[in-house]
Amino acid sequence: MLTEAAGAPWRPERLIRAGLQVDDRLRYVVVEEVVDGISVLHVWPWPRADRKGRLSWATDEQGPVELTVLVEQLRDQLYRGQLRRQPRCGDTFAGVLRDRAQDAEARLVADLRPLFPDGLWDVSADAHAAAKLAYQGALADVEPPPAGEHAQRLPDRGRAPRLVLAAPRRDHRGGASR
Amino acid sequence: MTGSAPAGSAATVVRPVRSASLAAAGSGRGTLLGALDEQPDALVYFLLNVGDGDSQVLLLPPGSSHAERRVVVVDVATRHKVPELLIALHQAGLLPRPGTAGQVALLVATHPHFDHIGGMGQLVEVLGQGSGCVDQFWDPGFYSPNPSFHDLMRRLEDDPRIRRLQPTSGTTLFLDCVRLTVLGPGVALRMRFDTYGVQVNDASLTLMVEFPATRLYAEPAQDRPGEVNRRLTARRSRRLLLGADAQFTSWAQTTSDFPDLHDHGNPLLQKELRTAVGQDPLRADVFKLSHHASKNGVNVELLARVNARTTLVSSSAGGGRYNFPHLLAMEAAREAVQATTQSGAARHDDDALGIHVTGSILDTGEPVGSVALLLPRGSRPVRLFRLMDGPADPVDLTRAREAVPPP
């Protein structure tokens, strides 16, 4: 059973500023778990915003595509030289996943490049802001802006960087410290 | 009981459960429902088999405020197991129809990971948006960009009747004769959430469940016929410690917030302290290990302090994405019950040590599955049942088999 998400595709400010075409080809990639040298990426459909400005996802019984990657490899391929942080739960990216990526679910992914041939875009800041809005919206009433008051906007932190997936720096197939 | 297999081999992490350690399923309503028929005021705790994830349900005893049983739901990893359990309990005559107003006294999202809230939005929908079925919702206040979190928040926003609370350590809720105390996160940890300097696992709400919470008894007043005197009972209640996915940072603060004030070197002082403050606040009869028994969830010192006779692990029994449970955590749990480091004695089987993994299989290859613990009100022993279900199987309470107490 597929649950359709209504509304227009979510347009994170930083992606728009970066000039990226935002449509349903994009996937929403979240670092879901980091355990003992293993990281699991959840790959979801691109979210849509409903009439109230809330994000929703088309989901099915199978849930997200799950990619298992060694943390060291993730850092080497995606973070090193591009992001000033270590991989952590909640880091969020946008990218086009090649078809039939489900094949990669059953095994440790040795190289992310064939799965995301166009690279990934870091949308962590927008995704965290959206999560905060979702949380606050569920806690208390949402009001229209008072007359004369400008809505507070996200600070301009520049464009979302397009992250080029580097080749794995070393053979990571030896396994993590478990 | 058997000796150890070679340390570090996959087989040593979780061995198949011996068929002889479980009694037969019984006829008719089965052994679990039969036991509940005999003890209608017992508390029942379910730890469902959902693979590497948490779905927990507390079936509360009927109380003074509610004549019918209610439930507390702590995490909902998958879409089907918890709704199926509620339906099974209804069909067994133990719960009103799912969706009845006030039936879920408390819904807890310990932290916003997919393997803890992946089915929670769906549960809120199944129970009926706006039905008043869910009375309270607790979460730690940690934002997550994962879609399950957004889904849950959207459903909560659409159902403003559900009361919201972001508890921290020390928060206590009484549900008739059941007391829930939040052990973590502490306030200091809570205040750091928004910096994203706190790992989501360490944001976990860890809960101590105490039953019965009754502290008083009434006895006839000898000098005033027809009247009673109230006295404090010395009887110890039963405790379940639900560890969510808490890791070192969280437990470190919990041990600071809930110090062990007992002086074991001075029996007189120990007795006075026990009278004044009760037993060690972290002591529990049952410990649901944190983080599916990863190597970062618990250590021997914590396990020794909790000193649980029953240890539960919510994970697949090896394999899976993370190969949970980790040998180190399992050995720590074993060592806390049976110290062998010095003696070198052969390790007992897990069932003999009171350690149970939801993903275990029987020596015949059948899943042993979900755990149901029956906690009687009086001094009778805690009884443990296995529901013999795989992660994708429906819940069938009549198939429950009771664990035979170790010799």
mmCIF file of N, CA, C and O in Angstrom, chain B residues 70-158:
data_model
loop_
_atom_site.group_PDB
_atom_site.id
_atom_site.type_symbol
_atom_site.label_atom_id
_atom_site.label_comp_id
_atom_site.label_asym_id
_atom_site.label_seq_id
_atom_site.Cartn_x
_atom_site.Cartn_y
_atom_site.Cartn_z
ATOM 1 N N ARG B 70 -6.150 -0.278 31.174
ATOM 2 C CA ARG B 70 -5.636 0.656 30.169
ATOM 3 C C ARG B 70 -4.219 0.224 29.804
ATOM 4 O O ARG B 70 -3.695 -0.716 30.405
ATOM 5 N N VAL B 71 -3.618 0.925 28.865
ATOM 6 C CA VAL B 71 -2.252 0.562 28.475
ATOM 7 C C VAL B 71 -1.346 1.786 28.465
ATOM 8 O O VAL B 71 -1.811 2.921 28.321
ATOM 9 N N VAL B 72 -0.068 1.510 28.637
ATOM 10 C CA VAL B 72 0.993 2.477 28.359
ATOM 11 C C VAL B 72 1.785 1.889 27.201
ATOM 12 O O VAL B 72 2.170 0.716 27.258
ATOM 13 N N VAL B 73 1.991 2.664 26.161
ATOM 14 C CA VAL B 73 2.760 2.193 25.003
ATOM 15 C C VAL B 73 4.085 2.953 24.962
ATOM 16 O O VAL B 73 4.092 4.189 24.984
ATOM 17 N N VAL B 74 5.170 2.213 24.971
ATOM 18 C CA VAL B 74 6.501 2.822 24.951
ATOM 19 C C VAL B 74 7.200 2.397 23.662
ATOM 20 O O VAL B 74 7.612 1.252 23.519
ATOM 21 N N ASP B 75 7.250 3.289 22.713
ATOM 22 C CA ASP B 75 7.851 3.080 21.389
ATOM 23 C C ASP B 75 7.022 2.123 20.523
ATOM 24 O O ASP B 75 6.444 1.162 21.022
ATOM 25 N N VAL B 76 7.005 2.442 19.258
ATOM 26 C CA VAL B 76 6.278 1.618 18.282
ATOM 27 C C VAL B 76 7.167 1.548 17.039
ATOM 28 O O VAL B 76 7.161 2.446 16.201
ATOM 29 N N ALA B 77 7.927 0.466 16.937
ATOM 30 C CA ALA B 77 8.921 0.389 15.862
ATOM 31 C C ALA B 77 8.273 0.113 14.513
ATOM 32 O O ALA B 77 8.697 0.653 13.496
ATOM 33 N N THR B 78 7.268 -0.740 14.504
ATOM 34 C CA THR B 78 6.696 -1.175 13.226
ATOM 35 C C THR B 78 5.195 -0.898 13.207
ATOM 36 O O THR B 78 4.591 -0.595 14.236
ATOM 37 N N ARG B 79 4.593 -1.061 12.052
ATOM 38 C CA ARG B 79 3.206 -0.641 11.893
ATOM 39 C C ARG B 79 2.185 -1.605 12.486
ATOM 40 O O ARG B 79 1.089 -1.189 12.843
ATOM 41 N N HIS B 80 2.524 -2.889 12.559
ATOM 42 C CA HIS B 80 1.470 -3.861 12.825
ATOM 43 C C HIS B 80 1.457 -4.463 14.225
ATOM 44 O O HIS B 80 0.398 -4.783 14.751
ATOM 45 N N LYS B 81 2.611 -4.652 14.830
ATOM 46 C CA LYS B 81 2.668 -5.457 16.058
ATOM 47 C C LYS B 81 1.825 -4.879 17.197
ATOM 48 O O LYS B 81 1.063 -5.600 17.836
ATOM 49 N N VAL B 82 1.993 -3.595 17.477
ATOM 50 C CA VAL B 82 1.264 -3.027 18.621
ATOM 51 C C VAL B 82 -0.248 -3.013 18.362
ATOM 52 O O VAL B 82 -1.020 -3.463 19.222
ATOM 53 N N PRO B 83 -0.711 -2.538 17.176
ATOM 54 C CA PRO B 83 -2.159 -2.639 16.929
ATOM 55 C C PRO B 83 -2.681 -4.069 17.035
ATOM 56 O O PRO B 83 -3.763 -4.301 17.592
ATOM 57 N N GLU B 84 -1.890 -5.031 16.549
ATOM 58 C CA GLU B 84 -2.324 -6.434 16.645
ATOM 59 C C GLU B 84 -2.420 -6.888 18.095
ATOM 60 O O GLU B 84 -3.346 -7.618 18.461
ATOM 61 N N LEU B 85 -1.473 -6.460 18.907
ATOM 62 C CA LEU B 85 -1.518 -6.851 20.318
ATOM 63 C C LEU B 85 -2.755 -6.259 20.996
ATOM 64 O O LEU B 85 -3.439 -6.940 21.764
ATOM 65 N N LEU B 86 -3.050 -4.993 20.701
ATOM 66 C CA LEU B 86 -4.227 -4.360 21.322
ATOM 67 C C LEU B 86 -5.510 -5.087 20.903
ATOM 68 O O LEU B 86 -6.411 -5.292 21.725
ATOM 69 N N ILE B 87 -5.558 -5.492 19.642
ATOM 70 C CA ILE B 87 -6.743 -6.243 19.179
ATOM 71 C C ILE B 87 -6.810 -7.603 19.883
ATOM 72 O O ILE B 87 -7.866 -8.035 20.342
ATOM 73 N N ALA B 88 -5.659 -8.271 19.996
ATOM 74 C CA ALA B 88 -5.626 -9.583 20.662
ATOM 75 C C ALA B 88 -6.067 -9.459 22.124
ATOM 76 O O ALA B 88 -6.797 -10.314 22.637
ATOM 77 N N LEU B 89 -5.625 -8.391 22.786
ATOM 78 C CA LEU B 89 -6.026 -8.189 24.188
ATOM 79 C C LEU B 89 -7.520 -7.901 24.290
ATOM 80 O O LEU B 89 -8.191 -8.339 25.222
ATOM 81 N N HIS B 90 -8.043 -7.174 23.309
ATOM 82 C CA HIS B 90 -9.488 -6.915 23.280
ATOM 83 C C HIS B 90 -10.257 -8.215 23.065
ATOM 84 O O HIS B 90 -11.235 -8.502 23.765
ATOM 85 N N GLN B 91 -9.801 -9.013 22.107
ATOM 86 C CA GLN B 91 -10.495 -10.276 21.818
ATOM 87 C C GLN B 91 -10.422 -11.234 22.994
ATOM 88 O O GLN B 91 -11.296 -12.081 23.169
ATOM 89 N N ALA B 92 -9.388 -11.097 23.813
ATOM 90 C CA ALA B 92 -9.260 -11.954 25.000
ATOM 91 C C ALA B 92 -10.065 -11.408 26.178
ATOM 92 O O ALA B 92 -10.047 -11.985 27.264
ATOM 93 N N GLY B 93 -10.745 -10.294 25.973
ATOM 94 C CA GLY B 93 -11.573 -9.714 27.032
ATOM 95 C C GLY B 93 -10.787 -8.923 28.059
ATOM 96 O O GLY B 93 -11.290 -8.635 29.150
ATOM 97 N N LEU B 94 -9.557 -8.541 27.705
ATOM 98 C CA LEU B 94 -8.708 -7.837 28.672
ATOM 99 C C LEU B 94 -8.682 -6.332 28.461
ATOM 100 O O LEU B 94 -8.215 -5.586 29.318
ATOM 101 N N LEU B 95 -9.164 -5.894 27.320
ATOM 102 C CA LEU B 95 -9.157 -4.462 27.003
ATOM 103 C C LEU B 95 -10.450 -4.119 26.279
ATOM 104 O O LEU B 95 -10.961 -4.956 25.514
ATOM 105 N N PRO B 96 -10.955 -2.914 26.462
ATOM 106 C CA PRO B 96 -12.050 -2.463 25.598
ATOM 107 C C PRO B 96 -11.568 -2.382 24.143
ATOM 108 O O PRO B 96 -10.368 -2.488 23.868
ATOM 109 N N ARG B 97 -12.477 -2.154 23.241
ATOM 110 C CA ARG B 97 -12.131 -2.082 21.820
ATOM 111 C C ARG B 97 -11.061 -0.999 21.597
ATOM 112 O O ARG B 97 -11.169 0.098 22.144
ATOM 113 N N PRO B 98 -10.001 -1.311 20.825
ATOM 114 C CA PRO B 98 -8.984 -0.282 20.551
ATOM 115 C C PRO B 98 -9.624 0.989 19.986
ATOM 116 O O PRO B 98 -10.458 0.914 19.089
ATOM 117 N N GLY B 99 -9.227 2.106 20.513
ATOM 118 C CA GLY B 99 -9.810 3.377 20.106
ATOM 119 C C GLY B 99 -10.733 3.953 21.164
ATOM 120 O O GLY B 99 -11.163 5.101 21.070
ATOM 121 N N THR B 100 -11.033 3.157 22.201
ATOM 122 C CA THR B 100 -11.886 3.638 23.284
ATOM 123 C C THR B 100 -11.216 4.817 23.996
ATOM 124 O O THR B 100 -10.005 4.804 24.228
ATOM 125 N N ALA B 101 -12.003 5.803 24.339
ATOM 126 C CA ALA B 101 -11.452 7.013 24.966
ATOM 127 C C ALA B 101 -10.664 6.673 26.229
ATOM 128 O O ALA B 101 -11.133 5.907 27.068
ATOM 129 N N GLY B 102 -9.494 7.241 26.320
ATOM 130 C CA GLY B 102 -8.658 7.076 27.508
ATOM 131 C C GLY B 102 -7.937 5.747 27.606
ATOM 132 O O GLY B 102 -7.250 5.482 28.598
ATOM 133 N N GLN B 103 -8.065 4.915 26.578
ATOM 134 C CA GLN B 103 -7.472 3.568 26.663
ATOM 135 C C GLN B 103 -5.948 3.603 26.746
ATOM 136 O O GLN B 103 -5.352 2.843 27.492
ATOM 137 N N VAL B 104 -5.324 4.475 25.956
ATOM 138 C CA VAL B 104 -3.868 4.610 26.032
ATOM 139 C C VAL B 104 -3.586 5.746 27.016
ATOM 140 O O VAL B 104 -3.642 6.927 26.671
ATOM 141 N N ALA B 105 -3.316 5.358 28.242
ATOM 142 C CA ALA B 105 -3.100 6.376 29.278
ATOM 143 C C ALA B 105 -1.870 7.210 28.968
ATOM 144 O O ALA B 105 -1.809 8.391 29.299
ATOM 145 N N LEU B 106 -0.904 6.579 28.314
ATOM 146 C CA LEU B 106 0.342 7.276 28.013
ATOM 147 C C LEU B 106 0.996 6.637 26.795
ATOM 148 O O LEU B 106 1.112 5.413 26.718
ATOM 149 N N LEU B 107 1.418 7.479 25.864
ATOM 150 C CA LEU B 107 2.178 7.041 24.691
ATOM 151 C C LEU B 107 3.544 7.714 24.785
ATOM 152 O O LEU B 107 3.613 8.938 24.915
ATOM 153 N N VAL B 108 4.588 6.901 24.757
ATOM 154 C CA VAL B 108 5.937 7.442 24.937
ATOM 155 C C VAL B 108 6.775 7.178 23.691
ATOM 156 O O VAL B 108 6.878 6.034 23.246
ATOM 157 N N ALA B 109 7.336 8.231 23.139
ATOM 158 C CA ALA B 109 8.355 8.089 22.084
ATOM 159 C C ALA B 109 9.687 8.362 22.778
ATOM 160 O O ALA B 109 10.023 9.522 23.032
ATOM 161 N N THR B 110 10.427 7.307 23.094
ATOM 162 C CA THR B 110 11.631 7.521 23.917
ATOM 163 C C THR B 110 12.639 8.422 23.224
ATOM 164 O O THR B 110 13.305 9.228 23.858
ATOM 165 N N HIS B 111 12.749 8.285 21.905
ATOM 166 C CA HIS B 111 13.592 9.165 21.103
ATOM 167 C C HIS B 111 13.216 8.945 19.640
ATOM 168 O O HIS B 111 12.633 7.912 19.298
ATOM 169 N N PRO B 112 13.519 9.917 18.780
ATOM 170 C CA PRO B 112 12.941 9.869 17.433
ATOM 171 C C PRO B 112 13.738 9.073 16.408
ATOM 172 O O PRO B 112 14.015 9.562 15.318
ATOM 173 N N HIS B 113 14.135 7.859 16.732
ATOM 174 C CA HIS B 113 14.758 6.987 15.746
ATOM 175 C C HIS B 113 13.690 6.125 15.090
ATOM 176 O O HIS B 113 12.716 5.719 15.736
ATOM 177 N N PHE B 114 13.923 5.803 13.817
ATOM 178 C CA PHE B 114 12.953 5.020 13.041
ATOM 179 C C PHE B 114 12.611 3.695 13.718
ATOM 180 O O PHE B 114 11.460 3.258 13.689
ATOM 181 N N ASP B 115 13.600 3.057 14.360
ATOM 182 C CA ASP B 115 13.328 1.755 14.971
ATOM 183 C C ASP B 115 12.619 1.885 16.321
ATOM 184 O O ASP B 115 12.445 0.898 17.038
ATOM 185 N N HIS B 116 12.204 3.110 16.646
ATOM 186 C CA HIS B 116 11.414 3.323 17.865
ATOM 187 C C HIS B 116 10.086 4.029 17.572
ATOM 188 O O HIS B 116 9.136 3.879 18.329
ATOM 189 N N ILE B 117 10.045 4.804 16.501
ATOM 190 C CA ILE B 117 8.791 5.515 16.200
ATOM 191 C C ILE B 117 8.286 5.228 14.789
ATOM 192 O O ILE B 117 7.338 5.870 14.331
ATOM 193 N N GLY B 118 8.897 4.256 14.107
ATOM 194 C CA GLY B 118 8.535 3.984 12.714
ATOM 195 C C GLY B 118 7.056 3.671 12.515
ATOM 196 O O GLY B 118 6.506 3.901 11.445
ATOM 197 N N GLY B 119 6.393 3.117 13.552
ATOM 198 C CA GLY B 119 4.976 2.777 13.422
ATOM 199 C C GLY B 119 4.072 3.607 14.310
ATOM 200 O O GLY B 119 2.872 3.319 14.422
ATOM 201 N N MET B 120 4.636 4.655 14.948
ATOM 202 C CA MET B 120 3.837 5.372 15.943
ATOM 203 C C MET B 120 2.759 6.251 15.312
ATOM 204 O O MET B 120 1.631 6.324 15.822
ATOM 205 N N GLY B 121 3.097 6.900 14.208
ATOM 206 C CA GLY B 121 2.092 7.714 13.529
ATOM 207 C C GLY B 121 0.915 6.862 13.077
ATOM 208 O O GLY B 121 -0.252 7.238 13.220
ATOM 209 N N GLN B 122 1.245 5.697 12.557
ATOM 210 C CA GLN B 122 0.208 4.759 12.109
ATOM 211 C C GLN B 122 -0.670 4.332 13.291
ATOM 212 O O GLN B 122 -1.881 4.213 13.171
ATOM 213 N N LEU B 123 -0.043 4.100 14.449
ATOM 214 C CA LEU B 123 -0.821 3.690 15.635
ATOM 215 C C LEU B 123 -1.815 4.775 16.028
ATOM 216 O O LEU B 123 -2.983 4.493 16.319
ATOM 217 N N VAL B 124 -1.347 6.028 16.025
ATOM 218 C CA VAL B 124 -2.250 7.137 16.373
ATOM 219 C C VAL B 124 -3.430 7.161 15.405
ATOM 220 O O VAL B 124 -4.582 7.379 15.804
ATOM 221 N N GLU B 125 -3.143 6.879 14.130
ATOM 222 C CA GLU B 125 -4.226 6.861 13.139
ATOM 223 C C GLU B 125 -5.181 5.689 13.386
ATOM 224 O O GLU B 125 -6.403 5.852 13.367
ATOM 225 N N VAL B 126 -4.627 4.512 13.644
ATOM 226 C CA VAL B 126 -5.461 3.320 13.881
ATOM 227 C C VAL B 126 -6.368 3.533 15.096
ATOM 228 O O VAL B 126 -7.523 3.094 15.111
ATOM 229 N N LEU B 127 -5.836 4.190 16.109
ATOM 230 C CA LEU B 127 -6.629 4.389 17.327
ATOM 231 C C LEU B 127 -7.700 5.459 17.149
ATOM 232 O O LEU B 127 -8.549 5.634 18.027
ATOM 233 N N GLY B 128 -7.631 6.151 16.040
ATOM 234 C CA GLY B 128 -8.701 7.106 15.750
ATOM 235 C C GLY B 128 -8.329 8.523 16.095
ATOM 236 O O GLY B 128 -8.253 8.876 17.274
ATOM 237 N N GLN B 129 -8.065 9.294 15.041
ATOM 238 C CA GLN B 129 -7.729 10.706 15.235
ATOM 239 C C GLN B 129 -8.893 11.397 15.943
ATOM 240 O O GLN B 129 -10.035 11.282 15.526
ATOM 241 N N GLY B 130 -8.600 12.052 17.037
ATOM 242 C CA GLY B 130 -9.638 12.788 17.740
ATOM 243 C C GLY B 130 -10.548 11.925 18.597
ATOM 244 O O GLY B 130 -11.537 12.421 19.139
ATOM 245 N N SER B 131 -10.221 10.642 18.739
ATOM 246 C CA SER B 131 -11.084 9.740 19.513
ATOM 247 C C SER B 131 -10.907 9.926 21.011
ATOM 248 O O SER B 131 -11.713 9.443 21.797
ATOM 249 N N GLY B 132 -9.839 10.576 21.410
ATOM 250 C CA GLY B 132 -9.554 10.692 22.839
ATOM 251 C C GLY B 132 -8.940 9.416 23.393
ATOM 252 O O GLY B 132 -8.811 9.270 24.608
ATOM 253 N N CYS B 133 -8.556 8.513 22.512
ATOM 254 C CA CYS B 133 -7.993 7.223 22.960
ATOM 255 C C CYS B 133 -6.658 7.435 23.664
ATOM 256 O O CYS B 133 -6.388 6.816 24.679
ATOM 257 N N VAL B 134 -5.822 8.319 23.088
ATOM 258 C CA VAL B 134 -4.513 8.581 23.699
ATOM 259 C C VAL B 134 -4.655 9.793 24.616
ATOM 260 O O VAL B 134 -5.026 10.879 24.166
ATOM 261 N N ASP B 135 -4.340 9.585 25.891
ATOM 262 C CA ASP B 135 -4.500 10.682 26.845
ATOM 263 C C ASP B 135 -3.279 11.598 26.855
ATOM 264 O O ASP B 135 -3.397 12.807 26.732
ATOM 265 N N GLN B 136 -2.089 10.990 26.995
ATOM 266 C CA GLN B 136 -0.867 11.794 27.109
ATOM 267 C C GLN B 136 0.194 11.281 26.152
ATOM 268 O O GLN B 136 0.288 10.077 25.907
ATOM 269 N N PHE B 137 1.019 12.191 25.682
ATOM 270 C CA PHE B 137 2.170 11.818 24.851
ATOM 271 C C PHE B 137 3.422 12.418 25.464
ATOM 272 O O PHE B 137 3.456 13.608 25.766
ATOM 273 N N TRP B 138 4.440 11.565 25.645
ATOM 274 C CA TRP B 138 5.725 12.030 26.174
ATOM 275 C C TRP B 138 6.809 11.823 25.111
ATOM 276 O O TRP B 138 6.845 10.778 24.452
ATOM 277 N N ASP B 139 7.675 12.791 25.004
ATOM 278 C CA ASP B 139 8.885 12.605 24.214
ATOM 279 C C ASP B 139 9.966 13.496 24.813
ATOM 280 O O ASP B 139 9.665 14.374 25.622
ATOM 281 N N PRO B 140 11.230 13.269 24.446
ATOM 282 C CA PRO B 140 12.296 14.033 25.113
ATOM 283 C C PRO B 140 12.455 15.451 24.599
ATOM 284 O O PRO B 140 13.176 16.242 25.186
ATOM 285 N N GLY B 141 11.829 15.775 23.459
ATOM 286 C CA GLY B 141 11.986 17.119 22.908
ATOM 287 C C GLY B 141 13.164 17.230 21.963
ATOM 288 O O GLY B 141 13.708 18.317 21.764
ATOM 289 N N PHE B 142 13.540 16.117 21.370
ATOM 290 C CA PHE B 142 14.671 16.097 20.430
ATOM 291 C C PHE B 142 14.102 16.096 19.022
ATOM 292 O O PHE B 142 13.291 15.239 18.676
ATOM 293 N N TYR B 143 14.524 17.044 18.195
ATOM 294 C CA TYR B 143 14.009 17.123 16.820
ATOM 295 C C TYR B 143 14.766 16.161 15.918
ATOM 296 O O TYR B 143 15.979 16.043 16.029
ATOM 297 N N SER B 144 14.063 15.526 15.024
ATOM 298 C CA SER B 144 14.735 14.647 14.069
ATOM 299 C C SER B 144 14.202 14.914 12.675
ATOM 300 O O SER B 144 12.990 15.076 12.491
ATOM 301 N N PRO B 145 15.080 14.945 11.681
ATOM 302 C CA PRO B 145 14.598 15.172 10.316
ATOM 303 C C PRO B 145 13.996 13.928 9.677
ATOM 304 O O PRO B 145 13.583 13.987 8.532
ATOM 305 N N ASN B 146 13.937 12.797 10.396
ATOM 306 C CA ASN B 146 13.446 11.607 9.698
ATOM 307 C C ASN B 146 11.933 11.681 9.488
ATOM 308 O O ASN B 146 11.189 12.237 10.300
ATOM 309 N N PRO B 147 11.455 11.133 8.374
ATOM 310 C CA PRO B 147 10.031 11.269 8.011
ATOM 311 C C PRO B 147 9.061 10.698 9.044
ATOM 312 O O PRO B 147 7.951 11.201 9.178
ATOM 313 N N SER B 148 9.468 9.679 9.791
ATOM 314 C CA SER B 148 8.582 9.137 10.828
ATOM 315 C C SER B 148 8.297 10.192 11.894
ATOM 316 O O SER B 148 7.195 10.257 12.446
ATOM 317 N N PHE B 149 9.299 11.005 12.191
ATOM 318 C CA PHE B 149 9.128 12.075 13.174
ATOM 319 C C PHE B 149 8.123 13.108 12.652
ATOM 320 O O PHE B 149 7.201 13.512 13.367
ATOM 321 N N HIS B 150 8.283 13.509 11.397
ATOM 322 C CA HIS B 150 7.342 14.467 10.807
ATOM 323 C C HIS B 150 5.927 13.897 10.802
ATOM 324 O O HIS B 150 4.958 14.595 11.101
ATOM 325 N N ASP B 151 5.821 12.619 10.436
ATOM 326 C CA ASP B 151 4.508 11.965 10.375
ATOM 327 C C ASP B 151 3.841 11.985 11.748
ATOM 328 O O ASP B 151 2.657 12.322 11.883
ATOM 329 N N LEU B 152 4.613 11.652 12.770
ATOM 330 C CA LEU B 152 4.063 11.632 14.131
ATOM 331 C C LEU B 152 3.653 13.035 14.569
ATOM 332 O O LEU B 152 2.569 13.235 15.134
ATOM 333 N N MET B 153 4.500 14.010 14.297
ATOM 334 C CA MET B 153 4.176 15.384 14.710
ATOM 335 C C MET B 153 2.917 15.881 13.998
ATOM 336 O O MET B 153 2.086 16.579 14.589
ATOM 337 N N ARG B 154 2.784 15.530 12.726
ATOM 338 C CA ARG B 154 1.606 15.966 11.981
ATOM 339 C C ARG B 154 0.334 15.389 12.595
ATOM 340 O O ARG B 154 -0.662 16.080 12.760
ATOM 341 N N ARG B 155 0.389 14.130 12.989
ATOM 342 C CA ARG B 155 -0.802 13.499 13.572
ATOM 343 C C ARG B 155 -1.098 14.068 14.956
ATOM 344 O O ARG B 155 -2.251 14.202 15.355
ATOM 345 N N LEU B 156 -0.044 14.393 15.703
ATOM 346 C CA LEU B 156 -0.270 15.003 17.020
ATOM 347 C C LEU B 156 -0.855 16.403 16.868
ATOM 348 O O LEU B 156 -1.718 16.818 17.639
ATOM 349 N N GLU B 157 -0.371 17.122 15.863
ATOM 350 C CA GLU B 157 -0.917 18.462 15.617
ATOM 351 C C GLU B 157 -2.397 18.378 15.270
ATOM 352 O O GLU B 157 -3.190 19.237 15.686
ATOM 353 N N ASP B 158 -2.768 17.328 14.536
ATOM 354 C CA ASP B 158 -4.171 17.179 14.138
ATOM 355 C C ASP B 158 -5.043 16.664 15.275
ATOM 356 O O ASP B 158 -6.260 16.539 15.112
#
